[in-house]
Amino acid sequence: MAENRQTAQAQGNLAPGEPVLRQGRAADPVPAAGALNVPARSSALTRTSGDRAPGPGSAAGSVPKTDGGAGSADASLTDETPDNNAPDAENPAAIEQALAESQQRKLRLMLKQCDRVLLMDFDILAMSEWPDNYSLATARRSRDLWLFSALLAAVIFLSGLTGFIPAWIAGGGFGAFVIILLMGMPAIRRIYTSRPSYLDLIVMRKRMLRDARKHIEHLEGKEGLIWQCARMVEFNPALRAARFSELLALSEHRTLARSMTRREYIRLYLIYLLEAEKAYDRAQKAFFDGNQEALDRGWASVAASPEQRA
């Protein structure tokens, strides 16, 4: 019987699950399918599925790859295809509107920062009644002559007291001294002459300087007027002149008003304000022209009025 089983085993006619008998040792039962460990089953299944011919399952399994390729192709087509709903910033009309709105906002800020230039009082800063040097020299000479006459009369009077000269001459000197002193008083001096004295001219100069400095302090405010007006240089290149550089630095550091100690500085400040006023008028004209153009083109966000001053 053993020989028959060996013959059947060689021919491959054994039934599955039937014990295999080998000569010289006991028969070993075929291990059950459930007794195989998980790694062995997994490797066996992997080898089996790899050796198997592709069937309907494998064709179905290739579908995700096809879907993935289609998805990537669709993504590339989406990237290459221009978006019809692109933002308005790519539209030339929208870009032009944005530029116009930015320009109007810039002009509005310039007009707001430099609007105090319209408060300038030309007469105070021009100081047209400023006493010139000739009038000052004439008044100084008259003052020196008055002082010399009064001193001479006083010397004559004192000389008469010592007996050096006769008494009647000393009395005349005393009378002349009193008359000269009275002529030096402002109320009496205005009777015989309308020309101001040297002291009046000095007081007038100081008063005009004080008024001009107060007006400059009012114009400059807390931010510095001409320093902010310097941004309108594109409307008046004269604001870029080198002679205004010191004024701009003082205005930026908020020390301009107390640095105006001479008439030359105040006149230079007045010249700058006149040039800034020209630039302000041109900027205002450009702003209103831009507003009108925005209204004509229907840009409501661009066409805005200047902000009200506080």
PDB file of C-alpha atoms in Angstrom:
ATOM      1  CA  MET A   1       0.000   0.000   0.000  1.00  0.00           C
ATOM      2  CA  ALA A   2       2.906   2.263   0.664  1.00  0.00           C
ATOM      3  CA  GLU A   3       4.193   1.537  -2.772  1.00  0.00           C
ATOM      4  CA  ASN A   4       0.810   2.424  -4.255  1.00  0.00           C
ATOM      5  CA  ARG A   5       0.800   5.748  -2.393  1.00  0.00           C
ATOM      6  CA  GLN A   6       4.322   6.566  -3.609  1.00  0.00           C
ATOM      7  CA  THR A   7       3.276   5.762  -7.136  1.00  0.00           C
ATOM      8  CA  ALA A   8       0.175   7.925  -6.751  1.00  0.00           C
ATOM      9  CA  GLN A   9       2.250  10.725  -5.227  1.00  0.00           C
ATOM     10  CA  ALA A  10       4.684  10.617  -8.123  1.00  0.00           C
ATOM     11  CA  GLN A  11       1.797  10.759 -10.563  1.00  0.00           C
ATOM     12  CA  GLY A  12       0.125  13.619  -8.638  1.00  0.00           C
ATOM     13  CA  ASN A  13      -3.127  11.740  -8.007  1.00  0.00           C
ATOM     14  CA  LEU A  14      -3.319  12.332  -4.238  1.00  0.00           C
ATOM     15  CA  ALA A  15      -6.424  14.000  -2.937  1.00  0.00           C
ATOM     16  CA  PRO A  16      -5.977  17.295  -1.077  1.00  0.00           C
ATOM     17  CA  GLY A  17      -5.700  16.849   2.651  1.00  0.00           C
ATOM     18  CA  GLU A  18      -4.643  13.204   2.433  1.00  0.00           C
ATOM     19  CA  PRO A  19      -1.588  12.456   4.598  1.00  0.00           C
ATOM     20  CA  VAL A  20       1.661  11.889   2.770  1.00  0.00           C
ATOM     21  CA  LEU A  21       3.557   8.762   3.743  1.00  0.00           C
ATOM     22  CA  ARG A  22       7.325   8.664   3.427  1.00  0.00           C
ATOM     23  CA  GLN A  23       9.355   5.606   3.857  1.00  0.00           C
ATOM     24  CA  GLY A  24      11.110   5.294   7.168  1.00  0.00           C
ATOM     25  CA  ARG A  25       9.112   7.895   9.207  1.00  0.00           C
ATOM     26  CA  ALA A  26       5.569   8.519  10.370  1.00  0.00           C
ATOM     27  CA  ALA A  27       3.109  10.394   8.156  1.00  0.00           C
ATOM     28  CA  ASP A  28       3.000  14.193   8.626  1.00  0.00           C
ATOM     29  CA  PRO A  29      -0.436  15.764   8.299  1.00  0.00           C
ATOM     30  CA  VAL A  30      -0.728  18.741   5.879  1.00  0.00           C
ATOM     31  CA  PRO A  31      -1.100  21.893   8.000  1.00  0.00           C
ATOM     32  CA  ALA A  32      -4.511  23.476   7.811  1.00  0.00           C
ATOM     33  CA  ALA A  33      -4.971  26.732   5.882  1.00  0.00           C
ATOM     34  CA  GLY A  34      -6.016  28.617   9.024  1.00  0.00           C
ATOM     35  CA  ALA A  35      -2.856  27.566  10.859  1.00  0.00           C
ATOM     36  CA  LEU A  36      -0.611  29.622   8.607  1.00  0.00           C
ATOM     37  CA  ASN A  37       0.638  32.786  10.246  1.00  0.00           C
ATOM     38  CA  VAL A  38      -0.356  36.191   8.952  1.00  0.00           C
ATOM     39  CA  PRO A  39       2.991  37.165   7.368  1.00  0.00           C
ATOM     40  CA  ALA A  40       3.205  33.890   5.530  1.00  0.00           C
ATOM     41  CA  ARG A  41      -0.364  34.266   4.258  1.00  0.00           C
ATOM     42  CA  SER A  42       0.302  37.825   3.209  1.00  0.00           C
ATOM     43  CA  SER A  43       3.453  36.881   1.314  1.00  0.00           C
ATOM     44  CA  ALA A  44       1.691  33.942  -0.216  1.00  0.00           C
ATOM     45  CA  LEU A  45      -1.248  36.061  -1.273  1.00  0.00           C
ATOM     46  CA  THR A  46       1.108  38.681  -2.675  1.00  0.00           C
ATOM     47  CA  ARG A  47       2.973  36.119  -4.735  1.00  0.00           C
ATOM     48  CA  THR A  48      -0.274  34.527  -5.823  1.00  0.00           C
ATOM     49  CA  SER A  49      -1.818  37.828  -6.885  1.00  0.00           C
ATOM     50  CA  GLY A  50       1.418  38.788  -8.652  1.00  0.00           C
ATOM     51  CA  ASP A  51       1.530  35.561 -10.579  1.00  0.00           C
ATOM     52  CA  ARG A  52      -2.161  35.735 -11.457  1.00  0.00           C
ATOM     53  CA  ALA A  53      -3.144  37.091 -14.853  1.00  0.00           C
ATOM     54  CA  PRO A  54      -4.942  40.408 -14.860  1.00  0.00           C
ATOM     55  CA  GLY A  55      -8.620  39.961 -14.590  1.00  0.00           C
ATOM     56  CA  PRO A  56     -11.662  42.144 -14.112  1.00  0.00           C
ATOM     57  CA  GLY A  57     -10.473  43.040 -10.617  1.00  0.00           C
ATOM     58  CA  SER A  58      -7.137  44.268 -11.871  1.00  0.00           C
ATOM     59  CA  ALA A  59      -8.811  46.326 -14.521  1.00  0.00           C
ATOM     60  CA  ALA A  60     -11.023  47.834 -11.873  1.00  0.00           C
ATOM     61  CA  GLY A  61      -7.972  48.493  -9.720  1.00  0.00           C
ATOM     62  CA  SER A  62      -6.376  50.494 -12.487  1.00  0.00           C
ATOM     63  CA  VAL A  63      -9.248  52.890 -12.525  1.00  0.00           C
ATOM     64  CA  PRO A  64      -7.888  55.148  -9.710  1.00  0.00           C
ATOM     65  CA  LYS A  65      -4.678  55.567 -11.699  1.00  0.00           C
ATOM     66  CA  THR A  66      -6.685  56.652 -14.662  1.00  0.00           C
ATOM     67  CA  ASP A  67      -8.686  58.994 -12.440  1.00  0.00           C
ATOM     68  CA  GLY A  68      -5.497  60.421 -10.957  1.00  0.00           C
ATOM     69  CA  GLY A  69      -4.076  61.100 -14.401  1.00  0.00           C
ATOM     70  CA  ALA A  70      -7.295  62.718 -15.472  1.00  0.00           C
ATOM     71  CA  GLY A  71      -7.290  64.815 -12.303  1.00  0.00           C
ATOM     72  CA  SER A  72      -3.763  66.022 -12.945  1.00  0.00           C
ATOM     73  CA  ALA A  73      -4.616  66.758 -16.558  1.00  0.00           C
ATOM     74  CA  ASP A  74      -7.663  68.680 -15.442  1.00  0.00           C
ATOM     75  CA  ALA A  75      -5.526  70.594 -12.924  1.00  0.00           C
ATOM     76  CA  SER A  76      -2.998  71.505 -15.618  1.00  0.00           C
ATOM     77  CA  LEU A  77      -5.781  72.577 -17.938  1.00  0.00           C
ATOM     78  CA  THR A  78      -7.250  74.648 -15.119  1.00  0.00           C
ATOM     79  CA  ASP A  79      -3.910  76.313 -14.511  1.00  0.00           C
ATOM     80  CA  GLU A  80      -3.343  77.053 -18.173  1.00  0.00           C
ATOM     81  CA  THR A  81      -6.864  78.180 -18.887  1.00  0.00           C
ATOM     82  CA  PRO A  82      -7.317  81.951 -18.184  1.00  0.00           C
ATOM     83  CA  ASP A  83      -9.846  82.747 -15.514  1.00  0.00           C
ATOM     84  CA  ASN A  84     -12.688  84.824 -16.838  1.00  0.00           C
ATOM     85  CA  ASN A  85     -13.467  85.959 -13.285  1.00  0.00           C
ATOM     86  CA  ALA A  86     -10.010  87.506 -12.719  1.00  0.00           C
ATOM     87  CA  PRO A  87      -9.839  90.515 -10.320  1.00  0.00           C
ATOM     88  CA  ASP A  88     -10.534  93.923 -11.665  1.00  0.00           C
ATOM     89  CA  ALA A  89      -6.925  94.952 -11.044  1.00  0.00           C
ATOM     90  CA  GLU A  90      -5.954  93.191 -14.309  1.00  0.00           C
ATOM     91  CA  ASN A  91      -8.413  95.343 -16.212  1.00  0.00           C
ATOM     92  CA  PRO A  92      -6.790  98.469 -17.743  1.00  0.00           C
ATOM     93  CA  ALA A  93      -9.823 100.570 -16.863  1.00  0.00           C
ATOM     94  CA  ALA A  94      -9.668  99.413 -13.239  1.00  0.00           C
ATOM     95  CA  ILE A  95      -5.943 100.181 -13.104  1.00  0.00           C
ATOM     96  CA  GLU A  96      -6.561 103.638 -14.492  1.00  0.00           C
ATOM     97  CA  GLN A  97      -9.308 104.244 -11.950  1.00  0.00           C
ATOM     98  CA  ALA A  98      -7.060 103.108  -9.102  1.00  0.00           C
ATOM     99  CA  LEU A  99      -4.288 105.431 -10.259  1.00  0.00           C
ATOM    100  CA  ALA A 100      -6.722 108.329 -10.529  1.00  0.00           C
ATOM    101  CA  GLU A 101      -8.054 107.624  -7.049  1.00  0.00           C
ATOM    102  CA  SER A 102      -4.522 107.503  -5.628  1.00  0.00           C
ATOM    103  CA  GLN A 103      -3.650 110.797  -7.325  1.00  0.00           C
ATOM    104  CA  GLN A 104      -6.791 112.479  -6.000  1.00  0.00           C
ATOM    105  CA  ARG A 105      -6.072 111.210  -2.499  1.00  0.00           C
ATOM    106  CA  LYS A 106      -2.537 112.583  -2.731  1.00  0.00           C
ATOM    107  CA  LEU A 107      -3.750 115.987  -3.941  1.00  0.00           C
ATOM    108  CA  ARG A 108      -6.415 116.085  -1.239  1.00  0.00           C
ATOM    109  CA  LEU A 109      -3.773 115.443   1.422  1.00  0.00           C
ATOM    110  CA  MET A 110      -1.517 118.168   0.003  1.00  0.00           C
ATOM    111  CA  LEU A 111      -4.336 120.696  -0.012  1.00  0.00           C
ATOM    112  CA  LYS A 112      -5.286 119.832   3.541  1.00  0.00           C
ATOM    113  CA  GLN A 113      -1.748 120.087   4.891  1.00  0.00           C
ATOM    114  CA  CYS A 114      -0.904 123.369   3.140  1.00  0.00           C
ATOM    115  CA  ASP A 115      -4.242 125.188   3.348  1.00  0.00           C
ATOM    116  CA  ARG A 116      -2.941 127.511   6.090  1.00  0.00           C
ATOM    117  CA  VAL A 117      -0.948 129.308   3.434  1.00  0.00           C
ATOM    118  CA  LEU A 118      -4.203 131.041   2.510  1.00  0.00           C
ATOM    119  CA  LEU A 119      -4.188 132.721   5.953  1.00  0.00           C
ATOM    120  CA  MET A 120      -1.015 134.644   5.130  1.00  0.00           C
ATOM    121  CA  ASP A 121      -1.153 138.385   5.836  1.00  0.00           C
ATOM    122  CA  PHE A 122       1.048 140.010   3.237  1.00  0.00           C
ATOM    123  CA  ASP A 123       1.250 143.409   4.955  1.00  0.00           C
ATOM    124  CA  ILE A 124       2.514 141.994   8.245  1.00  0.00           C
ATOM    125  CA  LEU A 125       5.202 139.876   6.616  1.00  0.00           C
ATOM    126  CA  ALA A 126       6.175 142.415   3.966  1.00  0.00           C
ATOM    127  CA  MET A 127       6.695 145.156   6.596  1.00  0.00           C
ATOM    128  CA  SER A 128       6.330 147.911   4.011  1.00  0.00           C
ATOM    129  CA  GLU A 129       6.633 150.613   6.682  1.00  0.00           C
ATOM    130  CA  TRP A 130       9.931 149.250   7.881  1.00  0.00           C
ATOM    131  CA  PRO A 131      12.291 152.205   8.622  1.00  0.00           C
ATOM    132  CA  ASP A 132      15.135 152.133   6.151  1.00  0.00           C
ATOM    133  CA  ASN A 133      18.750 152.647   7.042  1.00  0.00           C
ATOM    134  CA  TYR A 134      18.834 156.229   5.690  1.00  0.00           C
ATOM    135  CA  SER A 135      15.971 157.330   7.933  1.00  0.00           C
ATOM    136  CA  LEU A 136      17.617 155.584  10.835  1.00  0.00           C
ATOM    137  CA  ALA A 137      20.949 157.320  10.152  1.00  0.00           C
ATOM    138  CA  THR A 138      19.266 160.728   9.863  1.00  0.00           C
ATOM    139  CA  ALA A 139      17.418 160.215  13.139  1.00  0.00           C
ATOM    140  CA  ARG A 140      20.625 159.082  14.815  1.00  0.00           C
ATOM    141  CA  ARG A 141      22.419 162.236  13.641  1.00  0.00           C
ATOM    142  CA  SER A 142      19.598 164.419  14.950  1.00  0.00           C
ATOM    143  CA  ARG A 143      19.739 162.626  18.275  1.00  0.00           C
ATOM    144  CA  ASP A 144      23.495 163.090  18.518  1.00  0.00           C
ATOM    145  CA  LEU A 145      23.117 166.811  17.745  1.00  0.00           C
ATOM    146  CA  TRP A 146      20.455 167.160  20.441  1.00  0.00           C
ATOM    147  CA  LEU A 147      22.612 165.397  23.000  1.00  0.00           C
ATOM    148  CA  PHE A 148      25.631 167.552  22.105  1.00  0.00           C
ATOM    149  CA  SER A 149      23.600 170.788  22.400  1.00  0.00           C
ATOM    150  CA  ALA A 150      22.170 169.772  25.774  1.00  0.00           C
ATOM    151  CA  LEU A 151      25.615 168.784  27.033  1.00  0.00           C
ATOM    152  CA  LEU A 152      27.155 172.098  25.855  1.00  0.00           C
ATOM    153  CA  ALA A 153      24.439 174.147  27.561  1.00  0.00           C
ATOM    154  CA  ALA A 154      24.942 172.158  30.763  1.00  0.00           C
ATOM    155  CA  VAL A 155      28.699 172.800  30.680  1.00  0.00           C
ATOM    156  CA  ILE A 156      28.167 176.534  30.213  1.00  0.00           C
ATOM    157  CA  PHE A 157      25.765 176.608  33.153  1.00  0.00           C
ATOM    158  CA  LEU A 158      28.157 174.706  35.411  1.00  0.00           C
ATOM    159  CA  SER A 159      31.051 176.922  34.380  1.00  0.00           C
ATOM    160  CA  GLY A 160      29.085 179.974  35.497  1.00  0.00           C
ATOM    161  CA  LEU A 161      28.581 178.383  38.909  1.00  0.00           C
ATOM    162  CA  THR A 162      32.327 178.121  39.402  1.00  0.00           C
ATOM    163  CA  GLY A 163      32.900 181.756  38.345  1.00  0.00           C
ATOM    164  CA  PHE A 164      34.891 180.816  35.294  1.00  0.00           C
ATOM    165  CA  ILE A 165      32.479 182.677  32.987  1.00  0.00           C
ATOM    166  CA  PRO A 166      30.114 185.573  33.698  1.00  0.00           C
ATOM    167  CA  ALA A 167      26.816 184.856  35.419  1.00  0.00           C
ATOM    168  CA  TRP A 168      24.645 186.140  32.582  1.00  0.00           C
ATOM    169  CA  ILE A 169      26.307 183.668  30.200  1.00  0.00           C
ATOM    170  CA  ALA A 170      25.749 180.891  32.715  1.00  0.00           C
ATOM    171  CA  GLY A 171      22.099 181.920  32.995  1.00  0.00           C
ATOM    172  CA  GLY A 172      21.739 181.824  29.220  1.00  0.00           C
ATOM    173  CA  GLY A 173      23.298 178.403  29.193  1.00  0.00           C
ATOM    174  CA  PHE A 174      20.789 177.208  31.781  1.00  0.00           C
ATOM    175  CA  GLY A 175      17.900 178.536  29.727  1.00  0.00           C
ATOM    176  CA  ALA A 176      19.219 176.890  26.575  1.00  0.00           C
ATOM    177  CA  PHE A 177      19.646 173.616  28.453  1.00  0.00           C
ATOM    178  CA  VAL A 178      16.010 173.660  29.584  1.00  0.00           C
ATOM    179  CA  ILE A 179      14.722 174.501  26.078  1.00  0.00           C
ATOM    180  CA  ILE A 180      16.802 171.735  24.502  1.00  0.00           C
ATOM    181  CA  LEU A 181      15.466 169.229  27.018  1.00  0.00           C
ATOM    182  CA  LEU A 182      11.908 170.283  26.285  1.00  0.00           C
ATOM    183  CA  MET A 183      12.493 169.935  22.539  1.00  0.00           C
ATOM    184  CA  GLY A 184      13.548 166.364  23.115  1.00  0.00           C
ATOM    185  CA  MET A 185      10.212 165.403  24.655  1.00  0.00           C
ATOM    186  CA  PRO A 186       7.932 163.567  22.150  1.00  0.00           C
ATOM    187  CA  ALA A 187       4.862 165.717  22.800  1.00  0.00           C
ATOM    188  CA  ILE A 188       6.732 168.981  22.097  1.00  0.00           C
ATOM    189  CA  ARG A 189       8.867 167.574  19.295  1.00  0.00           C
ATOM    190  CA  ARG A 190       5.765 166.714  17.253  1.00  0.00           C
ATOM    191  CA  ILE A 191       4.845 170.426  17.255  1.00  0.00           C
ATOM    192  CA  TYR A 192       7.797 171.549  15.166  1.00  0.00           C
ATOM    193  CA  THR A 193       8.654 168.372  13.226  1.00  0.00           C
ATOM    194  CA  SER A 194       6.869 165.279  11.943  1.00  0.00           C
ATOM    195  CA  ARG A 195       9.950 163.166  11.553  1.00  0.00           C
ATOM    196  CA  PRO A 196      10.182 160.319  14.079  1.00  0.00           C
ATOM    197  CA  SER A 197      13.062 160.206  16.454  1.00  0.00           C
ATOM    198  CA  TYR A 198      15.708 157.545  16.560  1.00  0.00           C
ATOM    199  CA  LEU A 199      14.033 155.904  19.537  1.00  0.00           C
ATOM    200  CA  ASP A 200      10.691 155.862  17.696  1.00  0.00           C
ATOM    201  CA  LEU A 201      12.270 154.111  14.716  1.00  0.00           C
ATOM    202  CA  ILE A 202      13.909 151.496  16.921  1.00  0.00           C
ATOM    203  CA  VAL A 203      10.629 150.840  18.729  1.00  0.00           C
ATOM    204  CA  MET A 204       8.813 150.593  15.393  1.00  0.00           C
ATOM    205  CA  ARG A 205      11.261 148.026  14.092  1.00  0.00           C
ATOM    206  CA  LYS A 206      10.952 145.881  17.196  1.00  0.00           C
ATOM    207  CA  ARG A 207       7.177 146.060  17.103  1.00  0.00           C
ATOM    208  CA  MET A 208       7.025 145.015  13.455  1.00  0.00           C
ATOM    209  CA  LEU A 209       9.406 142.135  14.077  1.00  0.00           C
ATOM    210  CA  ARG A 210       7.307 140.994  17.027  1.00  0.00           C
ATOM    211  CA  ASP A 211       4.091 141.095  14.987  1.00  0.00           C
ATOM    212  CA  ALA A 212       5.698 139.208  12.108  1.00  0.00           C
ATOM    213  CA  ARG A 213       7.012 136.505  14.424  1.00  0.00           C
ATOM    214  CA  LYS A 214       3.595 136.079  16.018  1.00  0.00           C
ATOM    215  CA  HIS A 215       2.018 135.740  12.590  1.00  0.00           C
ATOM    216  CA  ILE A 216       4.636 133.192  11.526  1.00  0.00           C
ATOM    217  CA  GLU A 217       4.008 131.209  14.692  1.00  0.00           C
ATOM    218  CA  HIS A 218       0.289 131.245  13.911  1.00  0.00           C
ATOM    219  CA  LEU A 219       0.883 130.054  10.344  1.00  0.00           C
ATOM    220  CA  GLU A 220       3.335 127.343  11.270  1.00  0.00           C
ATOM    221  CA  GLY A 221       1.127 125.826  13.949  1.00  0.00           C
ATOM    222  CA  LYS A 222       2.211 122.570  15.563  1.00  0.00           C
ATOM    223  CA  GLU A 223       3.147 120.692  12.394  1.00  0.00           C
ATOM    224  CA  GLY A 224       5.201 123.256  10.470  1.00  0.00           C
ATOM    225  CA  LEU A 225       3.595 124.896   7.440  1.00  0.00           C
ATOM    226  CA  ILE A 226       6.372 125.373   4.888  1.00  0.00           C
ATOM    227  CA  TRP A 227       7.811 121.947   5.668  1.00  0.00           C
ATOM    228  CA  GLN A 228       4.496 120.395   4.606  1.00  0.00           C
ATOM    229  CA  CYS A 229       4.126 122.746   1.636  1.00  0.00           C
ATOM    230  CA  ALA A 230       7.457 121.442   0.336  1.00  0.00           C
ATOM    231  CA  ARG A 231       5.573 118.358  -0.918  1.00  0.00           C
ATOM    232  CA  MET A 232       3.992 120.484  -3.649  1.00  0.00           C
ATOM    233  CA  VAL A 233       7.346 120.964  -5.350  1.00  0.00           C
ATOM    234  CA  GLU A 234       6.028 119.165  -8.444  1.00  0.00           C
ATOM    235  CA  PHE A 235       3.618 122.062  -9.007  1.00  0.00           C
ATOM    236  CA  ASN A 236       6.269 124.763  -8.460  1.00  0.00           C
ATOM    237  CA  PRO A 237       9.959 123.818  -8.822  1.00  0.00           C
ATOM    238  CA  ALA A 238      10.944 127.127  -7.186  1.00  0.00           C
ATOM    239  CA  LEU A 239      10.209 125.522  -3.799  1.00  0.00           C
ATOM    240  CA  ARG A 240      13.300 123.368  -4.325  1.00  0.00           C
ATOM    241  CA  ALA A 241      15.678 126.350  -4.250  1.00  0.00           C
ATOM    242  CA  ALA A 242      18.707 125.965  -2.003  1.00  0.00           C
ATOM    243  CA  ARG A 243      18.109 129.279  -0.241  1.00  0.00           C
ATOM    244  CA  PHE A 244      14.984 127.808   1.408  1.00  0.00           C
ATOM    245  CA  SER A 245      16.769 124.767   2.849  1.00  0.00           C
ATOM    246  CA  GLU A 246      17.474 126.370   6.236  1.00  0.00           C
ATOM    247  CA  LEU A 247      13.887 127.532   6.578  1.00  0.00           C
ATOM    248  CA  LEU A 248      12.625 124.029   5.803  1.00  0.00           C
ATOM    249  CA  ALA A 249      14.931 122.504   8.417  1.00  0.00           C
ATOM    250  CA  LEU A 250      13.779 124.981  11.069  1.00  0.00           C
ATOM    251  CA  SER A 251      10.129 124.383  10.175  1.00  0.00           C
ATOM    252  CA  GLU A 252      10.607 120.624  10.392  1.00  0.00           C
ATOM    253  CA  HIS A 253      12.056 120.962  13.903  1.00  0.00           C
ATOM    254  CA  ARG A 254       9.288 123.431  14.948  1.00  0.00           C
ATOM    255  CA  THR A 255      11.796 126.208  15.742  1.00  0.00           C
ATOM    256  CA  LEU A 256      11.160 128.561  12.850  1.00  0.00           C
ATOM    257  CA  ALA A 257       9.152 131.265  14.629  1.00  0.00           C
ATOM    258  CA  ARG A 258      11.700 131.984  17.337  1.00  0.00           C
ATOM    259  CA  SER A 259      14.543 131.974  14.799  1.00  0.00           C
ATOM    260  CA  MET A 260      13.081 134.875  12.799  1.00  0.00           C
ATOM    261  CA  THR A 261      15.187 137.638  14.379  1.00  0.00           C
ATOM    262  CA  ARG A 262      15.971 139.661  11.275  1.00  0.00           C
ATOM    263  CA  ARG A 263      13.931 141.237   8.541  1.00  0.00           C
ATOM    264  CA  GLU A 264      15.848 139.343   5.837  1.00  0.00           C
ATOM    265  CA  TYR A 265      14.678 136.020   7.255  1.00  0.00           C
ATOM    266  CA  ILE A 266      11.065 137.168   7.360  1.00  0.00           C
ATOM    267  CA  ARG A 267      11.167 138.407   3.784  1.00  0.00           C
ATOM    268  CA  LEU A 268      12.644 135.081   2.684  1.00  0.00           C
ATOM    269  CA  TYR A 269       9.816 133.341   4.501  1.00  0.00           C
ATOM    270  CA  LEU A 270       7.331 135.588   2.703  1.00  0.00           C
ATOM    271  CA  ILE A 271       8.864 134.707  -0.674  1.00  0.00           C
ATOM    272  CA  TYR A 272       8.526 131.022   0.106  1.00  0.00           C
ATOM    273  CA  LEU A 273       4.885 131.465   1.087  1.00  0.00           C
ATOM    274  CA  LEU A 274       4.183 133.293  -2.176  1.00  0.00           C
ATOM    275  CA  GLU A 275       5.720 130.435  -4.149  1.00  0.00           C
ATOM    276  CA  ALA A 276       3.792 127.928  -2.025  1.00  0.00           C
ATOM    277  CA  GLU A 277       0.593 129.824  -2.741  1.00  0.00           C
ATOM    278  CA  LYS A 278       1.234 129.477  -6.480  1.00  0.00           C
ATOM    279  CA  ALA A 279       1.820 125.748  -6.024  1.00  0.00           C
ATOM    280  CA  TYR A 280      -1.363 125.494  -3.932  1.00  0.00           C
ATOM    281  CA  ASP A 281      -3.438 127.133  -6.682  1.00  0.00           C
ATOM    282  CA  ARG A 282      -2.032 124.752  -9.290  1.00  0.00           C
ATOM    283  CA  ALA A 283      -2.597 121.718  -7.068  1.00  0.00           C
ATOM    284  CA  GLN A 284      -6.155 122.853  -6.387  1.00  0.00           C
ATOM    285  CA  LYS A 285      -6.788 123.267 -10.108  1.00  0.00           C
ATOM    286  CA  ALA A 286      -5.379 119.785 -10.779  1.00  0.00           C
ATOM    287  CA  PHE A 287      -7.583 118.364  -8.030  1.00  0.00           C
ATOM    288  CA  PHE A 288     -10.771 119.902  -9.424  1.00  0.00           C
ATOM    289  CA  ASP A 289      -9.838 118.847 -12.965  1.00  0.00           C
ATOM    290  CA  GLY A 290      -9.382 115.288 -11.746  1.00  0.00           C
ATOM    291  CA  ASN A 291     -12.719 115.480  -9.957  1.00  0.00           C
ATOM    292  CA  GLN A 292     -14.458 116.657 -13.096  1.00  0.00           C
ATOM    293  CA  GLU A 293     -12.862 113.934 -15.179  1.00  0.00           C
ATOM    294  CA  ALA A 294     -13.921 111.326 -12.614  1.00  0.00           C
ATOM    295  CA  LEU A 295     -17.493 112.611 -12.740  1.00  0.00           C
ATOM    296  CA  ASP A 296     -17.478 112.449 -16.526  1.00  0.00           C
ATOM    297  CA  ARG A 297     -16.264 108.844 -16.471  1.00  0.00           C
ATOM    298  CA  GLY A 298     -18.603 107.775 -13.681  1.00  0.00           C
ATOM    299  CA  TRP A 299     -16.001 107.073 -11.014  1.00  0.00           C
ATOM    300  CA  ALA A 300     -17.905 107.878  -7.850  1.00  0.00           C
ATOM    301  CA  SER A 301     -15.093 106.769  -5.530  1.00  0.00           C
ATOM    302  CA  VAL A 302     -12.621 109.100  -7.228  1.00  0.00           C
ATOM    303  CA  ALA A 303     -14.824 112.181  -7.417  1.00  0.00           C
ATOM    304  CA  ALA A 304     -14.696 113.346  -3.801  1.00  0.00           C
ATOM    305  CA  SER A 305     -14.640 116.830  -2.324  1.00  0.00           C
ATOM    306  CA  PRO A 306     -11.774 118.046  -0.126  1.00  0.00           C
ATOM    307  CA  GLU A 307     -12.043 117.210   3.543  1.00  0.00           C
ATOM    308  CA  GLN A 308     -13.336 119.911   5.835  1.00  0.00           C
ATOM    309  CA  ARG A 309     -10.753 121.652   7.979  1.00  0.00           C
ATOM    310  CA  ALA A 310     -11.058 121.204  11.721  1.00  0.00           C
TER     311      ALA A 310
END
